[in-house]
mmCIF file of C-alpha atoms in Angstrom:
data_model
loop_
_atom_site.group_PDB
_atom_site.id
_atom_site.type_symbol
_atom_site.label_atom_id
_atom_site.label_comp_id
_atom_site.label_asym_id
_atom_site.label_seq_id
_atom_site.Cartn_x
_atom_site.Cartn_y
_atom_site.Cartn_z
ATOM 1 C CA UNK A 1 43.571 -32.703 -16.444
ATOM 2 C CA UNK A 2 43.456 -30.343 -19.417
ATOM 3 C CA UNK A 3 45.440 -27.519 -17.807
ATOM 4 C CA UNK A 4 48.342 -29.832 -16.925
ATOM 5 C CA UNK A 5 48.382 -31.294 -20.446
ATOM 6 C CA UNK A 6 48.441 -27.827 -22.033
ATOM 7 C CA UNK A 7 51.225 -26.632 -19.713
ATOM 8 C CA UNK A 8 53.074 -29.963 -19.962
ATOM 9 C CA UNK A 9 52.958 -30.447 -16.200
ATOM 10 C CA UNK A 10 52.791 -33.834 -14.543
ATOM 11 C CA UNK A 11 49.388 -34.067 -12.792
ATOM 12 C CA UNK A 12 50.895 -35.659 -9.677
ATOM 13 C CA UNK A 13 53.372 -32.776 -9.418
ATOM 14 C CA UNK A 14 50.522 -30.289 -9.843
ATOM 15 C CA UNK A 15 48.435 -31.779 -7.035
ATOM 16 C CA UNK A 16 51.445 -32.168 -4.742
ATOM 17 C CA UNK A 17 52.380 -28.514 -5.213
ATOM 18 C CA UNK A 18 48.757 -27.428 -4.732
ATOM 19 C CA UNK A 19 48.641 -29.320 -1.415
ATOM 20 C CA UNK A 20 51.950 -27.761 -0.298
ATOM 21 C CA UNK A 21 50.622 -24.257 -0.997
ATOM 22 C CA UNK A 22 47.426 -24.944 0.972
ATOM 23 C CA UNK A 23 49.445 -26.255 3.917
ATOM 24 C CA UNK A 24 51.639 -23.147 3.876
ATOM 25 C CA UNK A 25 48.585 -20.892 3.980
ATOM 26 C CA UNK A 26 47.105 -22.844 6.890
ATOM 27 C CA UNK A 27 50.394 -22.901 8.769
ATOM 28 C CA UNK A 28 50.784 -19.120 8.594
ATOM 29 C CA UNK A 29 47.444 -18.522 10.305
ATOM 30 C CA UNK A 30 48.876 -19.732 13.612
ATOM 31 C CA UNK A 31 51.467 -17.867 15.628
ATOM 32 C CA UNK A 32 53.429 -19.597 18.366
ATOM 33 C CA UNK A 33 53.416 -17.481 21.526
ATOM 34 C CA UNK A 34 55.668 -18.238 24.465
ATOM 35 C CA UNK A 35 54.114 -17.701 27.866
ATOM 36 C CA UNK A 36 56.188 -15.936 30.473
ATOM 37 C CA UNK A 37 56.166 -17.651 33.864
ATOM 38 C CA UNK A 38 55.554 -15.149 36.615
ATOM 39 C CA UNK A 39 55.793 -15.284 40.367
ATOM 40 C CA UNK A 40 52.438 -14.908 42.080
ATOM 41 C CA UNK A 41 52.198 -13.539 45.594
ATOM 42 C CA UNK A 42 49.190 -12.792 47.728
ATOM 43 C CA UNK A 43 48.592 -10.969 50.980
ATOM 44 C CA UNK A 44 45.609 -9.432 52.700
ATOM 45 C CA UNK A 45 44.949 -6.519 54.971
ATOM 46 C CA UNK A 46 42.008 -6.858 57.341
ATOM 47 C CA UNK A 47 41.036 -3.184 57.107
ATOM 48 C CA UNK A 48 41.041 -3.040 53.314
ATOM 49 C CA UNK A 49 37.805 -3.265 51.327
ATOM 50 C CA UNK A 50 39.567 -3.758 48.014
ATOM 51 C CA UNK A 51 41.589 -6.443 46.336
ATOM 52 C CA UNK A 52 44.748 -5.380 44.505
ATOM 53 C CA UNK A 53 46.034 -7.569 41.672
ATOM 54 C CA UNK A 54 49.437 -6.679 40.280
ATOM 55 C CA UNK A 55 51.290 -8.200 37.345
ATOM 56 C CA UNK A 56 54.542 -6.429 36.569
ATOM 57 C CA UNK A 57 53.568 -2.775 36.008
ATOM 58 C CA UNK A 58 49.825 -3.459 35.679
ATOM 59 C CA UNK A 59 47.670 -2.937 38.772
ATOM 60 C CA UNK A 60 43.985 -3.813 39.115
ATOM 61 C CA UNK A 61 41.981 -2.659 42.121
ATOM 62 C CA UNK A 62 38.736 -4.551 42.733
ATOM 63 C CA UNK A 63 36.183 -4.216 45.510
ATOM 64 C CA UNK A 64 36.092 -7.209 47.858
ATOM 65 C CA UNK A 65 32.373 -7.625 47.159
ATOM 66 C CA UNK A 66 32.976 -8.140 43.420
ATOM 67 C CA UNK A 67 31.143 -11.010 41.728
ATOM 68 C CA UNK A 68 33.450 -14.049 41.979
ATOM 69 C CA UNK A 69 32.373 -15.301 38.534
ATOM 70 C CA UNK A 70 33.405 -12.013 36.925
ATOM 71 C CA UNK A 71 36.747 -12.086 38.716
ATOM 72 C CA UNK A 72 37.338 -15.706 37.676
ATOM 73 C CA UNK A 73 36.595 -14.777 34.048
ATOM 74 C CA UNK A 74 39.049 -11.877 34.176
ATOM 75 C CA UNK A 75 41.754 -14.067 35.722
ATOM 76 C CA UNK A 76 41.242 -16.877 33.193
ATOM 77 C CA UNK A 77 41.452 -14.377 30.341
ATOM 78 C CA UNK A 78 44.672 -12.898 31.706
ATOM 79 C CA UNK A 79 46.151 -16.370 32.164
ATOM 80 C CA UNK A 80 45.669 -17.258 28.473
#
């Protein structure tokens, strides 16, 4: 390789370093996130027409006639 010859760099060293730099760039794109395990409780009230979902300070009120597919999508998204 002409560049390595001009700069007096060993070609194997050049390619090894180039690979290391690419791996560093790829590695930095990912962030490790720790999931917090939470306690899940459920209870129902016969007179209520809404479903209350609470996670720590967040509260979601949903009508009991909500589309189950929509609710499943919301719950899967929150679980990720």
